[in-house]
Amino acid sequence: MTLHFGYGTNGLTDLRLDDALGLLADLGYEGVGLTLDHMHLDPLAPDLAARTRQVARRLGDLGLGVTVETGARYVLDPRRKHGPSLLDPDPEARAARTALLVRAVDVAADLGAHAVHCFSGIIPPETGDGTGDTVAWERLADALTPVIDAATRTGVPIAIEPEPGHLLATIADFHHLRALLGDPQPLGLTLDIGHCQCLEPASPVDCVKDAAPWLRHVQIEDMRRGVHEHLPFGDGEIDFPPVLEELAAADYGGLTVVELPRHSHAGPELARTSIEFLHKHSPSSR
């Protein structure tokens, strides 16, 4: 299959969303990984519905596909990065994250998005409640159930991402969650190619091969073994041509989105060099 490349707005936070989308279309991207955040389609804005319609029109005019991403650092709590999470000891705090994800599913449906990305969060530090892995997995499954229900209602799949340092950190952890939830059809996987290089026991190529049946979203960047740092292409250790070839061979029609969330200061230039790199090293160009 042909690969469809996108770029994440979390790497373009110094640009207005309208300008970021125009830039990506001009550079030849086919889509965007849209992180819902205060500067780019704020999910807590009172006029969210109207803003969503405006963004949907802009995406349509530019011919861009979209995946909705939910990794904004401080969208719910201005003092806690990614807080509260789906594993928070406070049930009301967990419910706030669940509500945000349900809202993201509805936004994604209105945008015609391929999927909604999310992640588990880290196991909270001991707070006297006896939290361990078993309790954490139960919390995650319970907190995700309304999100799965929303995905079923709208037809927009959920794509949970294995994240280094989180409860759900590996592809094996994804399968554990899938089993806990009874293998719901809307639950799929976000595969981050850099994370595969960082900590998976298998190579990035084998990760793509193993994950192919559950792929609903793909993020891509360079990375080094054992170091969770998103790097521009060529600055890490990944051999990309075979990875891109395996992605093209997979039965996956969604976006492959460049994720460089700490490089917004150079976002426009990195968006340009990234698409050039991906086109140069993808199977169709060789």
XYZ file of C-alpha atoms in Angstrom:
286
model
C 0.000 0.000 0.000
C 0.974 3.637 -0.441
C 2.129 5.385 2.708
C 0.308 8.558 3.766
C 2.579 10.951 5.641
C 1.484 13.537 8.177
C 3.104 15.861 10.678
C 2.102 16.395 14.298
C 0.886 19.807 15.397
C 2.647 19.257 18.732
C 5.790 20.036 16.726
C 4.301 23.235 15.313
C 3.058 24.949 18.451
C 4.602 28.295 17.483
C 2.267 28.465 14.479
C -1.445 29.220 14.399
C -3.319 26.065 13.473
C -4.559 27.555 10.203
C -0.986 28.447 9.230
C 0.324 25.020 10.292
C -2.239 23.222 8.144
C -1.444 25.427 5.154
C 2.271 24.776 5.588
C 1.805 21.001 5.687
C -0.385 21.007 2.578
C 2.145 23.166 0.707
C 4.961 20.780 1.669
C 3.094 17.782 0.265
C 1.870 16.098 3.451
C -1.364 14.158 3.131
C -2.475 14.626 6.712
C -1.923 15.941 10.190
C -1.718 14.536 13.694
C -3.840 17.155 15.468
C -3.110 17.463 19.189
C -6.086 19.009 20.970
C -4.542 21.791 23.049
C -5.112 25.387 24.077
C -3.290 26.743 21.008
C -4.683 24.227 18.499
C -8.394 23.419 18.794
C -8.793 23.709 22.558
C -10.966 20.775 23.711
C -12.193 22.822 26.692
C -13.237 25.892 24.686
C -16.921 26.850 25.039
C -17.192 27.231 21.258
C -15.502 23.911 20.472
C -18.241 22.775 18.088
C -17.954 25.899 15.947
C -14.160 25.727 15.950
C -14.283 22.065 14.984
C -16.527 22.843 12.003
C -14.090 25.539 10.909
C -11.116 23.157 11.149
C -13.048 20.471 9.274
C -13.663 22.918 6.426
C -9.999 23.910 6.361
C -8.869 20.282 6.274
C -11.310 19.583 3.454
C -10.174 22.594 1.440
C -6.534 21.521 1.796
C -7.213 17.827 1.176
C -5.626 16.780 4.466
C -6.535 13.672 6.449
C -6.353 13.820 10.231
C -5.789 11.756 13.334
C -6.733 13.318 16.673
C -3.966 13.115 19.287
C -4.459 13.697 23.014
C -0.926 14.109 24.348
C -1.177 17.800 25.292
C 1.023 18.331 28.336
C -1.074 20.698 30.466
C -4.521 20.778 28.891
C -6.286 19.484 32.025
C -3.936 20.576 34.802
C -1.619 23.601 34.437
C 0.707 22.235 37.109
C 1.004 18.532 36.270
C 2.365 17.328 32.960
C -0.156 14.926 31.384
C -2.219 15.068 34.565
C -4.569 13.733 35.559
C -4.097 10.402 33.832
C -6.302 7.358 33.407
C -4.449 5.880 36.421
C -4.906 8.761 38.852
C -5.740 7.632 42.417
C -8.625 10.127 42.514
C -11.709 8.728 40.713
C -12.867 12.234 39.788
C -9.477 13.006 38.264
C -9.558 9.792 36.225
C -13.067 10.712 35.107
C -11.774 14.076 33.850
C -9.264 12.312 31.591
C -11.932 9.889 30.415
C -14.259 12.803 29.617
C -11.498 14.492 27.621
C -10.985 11.335 25.562
C -14.714 10.946 24.942
C -14.786 14.561 23.779
C -11.804 13.826 21.525
C -13.724 10.944 19.953
C -16.638 13.257 19.199
C -14.304 15.881 17.737
C -12.630 13.185 15.644
C -16.003 12.054 14.310
C -16.859 15.636 13.305
C -13.473 15.990 11.571
C -13.711 12.637 9.783
C -10.524 11.517 11.548
C -8.870 8.129 11.093
C -8.532 7.481 14.848
C -8.082 8.989 18.312
C -4.700 8.473 19.932
C -4.232 8.128 23.709
C -1.908 6.574 26.307
C -2.169 5.010 29.747
C -0.067 7.303 31.934
C 2.494 6.280 34.528
C 1.668 4.360 37.694
C 1.277 7.105 40.331
C 3.825 7.254 43.164
C 2.700 5.466 46.288
C 0.155 7.600 48.096
C -0.913 5.097 50.729
C -3.648 3.541 48.624
C -1.633 0.404 47.835
C -1.515 1.048 44.123
C 0.279 -1.713 42.261
C 0.244 -3.098 38.747
C -2.984 -5.067 39.238
C -4.896 -2.055 40.547
C -3.397 0.153 37.846
C -4.513 -2.183 35.050
C -8.005 -2.333 36.563
C -8.149 1.448 36.692
C -7.003 1.706 33.086
C -9.578 -0.785 31.838
C -12.396 0.891 33.783
C -11.415 4.396 32.693
C -11.199 3.402 29.035
C -14.573 1.637 28.914
C -16.614 4.834 28.264
C -14.088 5.814 25.598
C -14.506 2.448 23.889
C -18.275 2.973 24.063
C -17.882 6.374 22.373
C -15.668 4.824 19.709
C -18.311 2.182 19.067
C -21.008 4.861 18.827
C -19.083 7.063 16.382
C -17.138 4.471 14.415
C -13.823 6.200 15.220
C -11.246 3.726 16.567
C -9.152 4.309 19.671
C -5.405 3.905 19.151
C -3.552 3.535 22.450
C 0.184 4.146 22.387
C 2.828 2.145 24.256
C 4.865 4.887 25.917
C 8.246 4.417 27.675
C 7.830 4.752 31.425
C 4.065 4.256 31.335
C 2.017 1.336 32.610
C 1.307 0.414 28.992
C 4.854 0.651 27.660
C 5.175 -2.122 25.067
C 3.231 -3.943 22.395
C 2.925 -6.870 24.814
C 1.241 -4.500 27.275
C -1.237 -3.500 24.570
C -2.226 -7.136 24.149
C -2.627 -7.445 27.916
C -5.059 -4.527 27.909
C -6.876 -5.944 24.916
C -7.440 -9.195 26.811
C -8.599 -7.362 29.948
C -11.210 -5.484 27.944
C -12.411 -8.562 26.053
C -10.784 -7.567 22.738
C -13.219 -4.763 21.787
C -13.284 -4.078 18.066
C -12.699 -0.285 18.342
C -9.477 -0.683 20.352
C -6.353 -0.482 18.241
C -2.721 0.487 18.529
C -0.638 3.598 17.978
C 2.822 2.364 17.013
C 5.628 4.855 17.547
C 8.622 3.716 15.492
C 11.073 5.555 17.737
C 9.672 3.839 20.814
C 10.284 0.493 19.130
C 13.956 1.394 18.788
C 14.041 2.743 22.346
C 12.748 -0.232 24.340
C 10.981 -3.017 22.439
C 12.815 -6.372 22.415
C 12.103 -6.736 18.686
C 13.515 -4.521 15.940
C 11.357 -1.695 14.540
C 10.775 -3.747 11.386
C 9.577 -6.740 13.384
C 7.442 -4.477 15.575
C 5.618 -3.227 12.482
C 5.147 -6.781 11.270
C 3.860 -8.016 14.641
C 1.582 -5.008 15.221
C 0.135 -4.791 11.713
C -3.312 -6.315 12.442
C -3.985 -3.742 15.189
C -2.441 -0.611 13.654
C -4.763 2.385 13.745
C -2.143 5.148 13.937
C 1.613 5.384 13.355
C 4.062 7.970 14.675
C 7.578 8.193 13.311
C 10.850 9.856 14.223
C 14.432 8.808 14.902
C 15.590 7.546 18.311
C 18.432 5.747 20.064
C 18.297 2.528 22.035
C 17.440 3.114 25.671
C 16.985 6.892 25.311
C 13.448 8.276 25.057
C 14.263 11.364 22.999
C 12.423 12.152 19.763
C 15.032 13.043 17.142
C 14.932 14.347 13.568
C 15.586 11.725 10.908
C 19.276 10.856 10.684
C 20.097 11.885 14.255
C 19.322 8.472 15.769
C 19.959 4.811 15.019
C 16.954 3.633 12.989
C 17.424 2.179 9.508
C 14.278 3.608 7.922
C 13.987 2.071 4.413
C 13.097 -1.442 5.672
C 10.725 0.036 8.280
C 8.891 2.052 5.632
C 8.833 -0.971 3.339
C 7.228 -3.078 6.076
C 4.666 -0.333 6.779
C 3.803 -0.205 3.092
C 3.310 -3.973 3.113
C 1.000 -3.826 6.139
C -2.745 -3.566 5.735
C -2.745 -0.052 7.145
C -4.335 2.884 5.362
C -4.006 5.551 8.043
C -1.462 8.284 8.547
C 2.212 7.912 9.385
C 2.823 11.087 11.388
C 6.180 12.693 12.139
C 6.331 13.402 15.887
C 8.900 15.967 17.050
C 7.158 17.626 20.004
C 10.274 19.326 21.384
C 11.321 20.922 18.111
C 8.614 23.523 17.541
C 11.240 26.281 17.431
C 12.371 24.751 14.106
C 9.028 23.231 13.116
C 8.587 24.624 9.587
C 12.119 23.660 8.523
C 11.910 20.202 10.116
C 8.545 19.620 8.461
C 10.233 20.328 5.128
C 13.286 18.136 5.685
C 11.180 15.331 7.190
C 8.880 14.956 4.199
C 11.883 15.034 1.878
C 13.537 12.264 3.915
C 10.397 10.111 3.994
C 9.774 10.441 0.277
C 13.412 9.656 -0.484
C 13.434 6.508 1.641
C 9.919 5.156 1.043
C 9.476 2.105 -1.223
C 7.719 4.002 -4.014
C 10.790 6.188 -4.569
C 13.320 3.380 -4.812
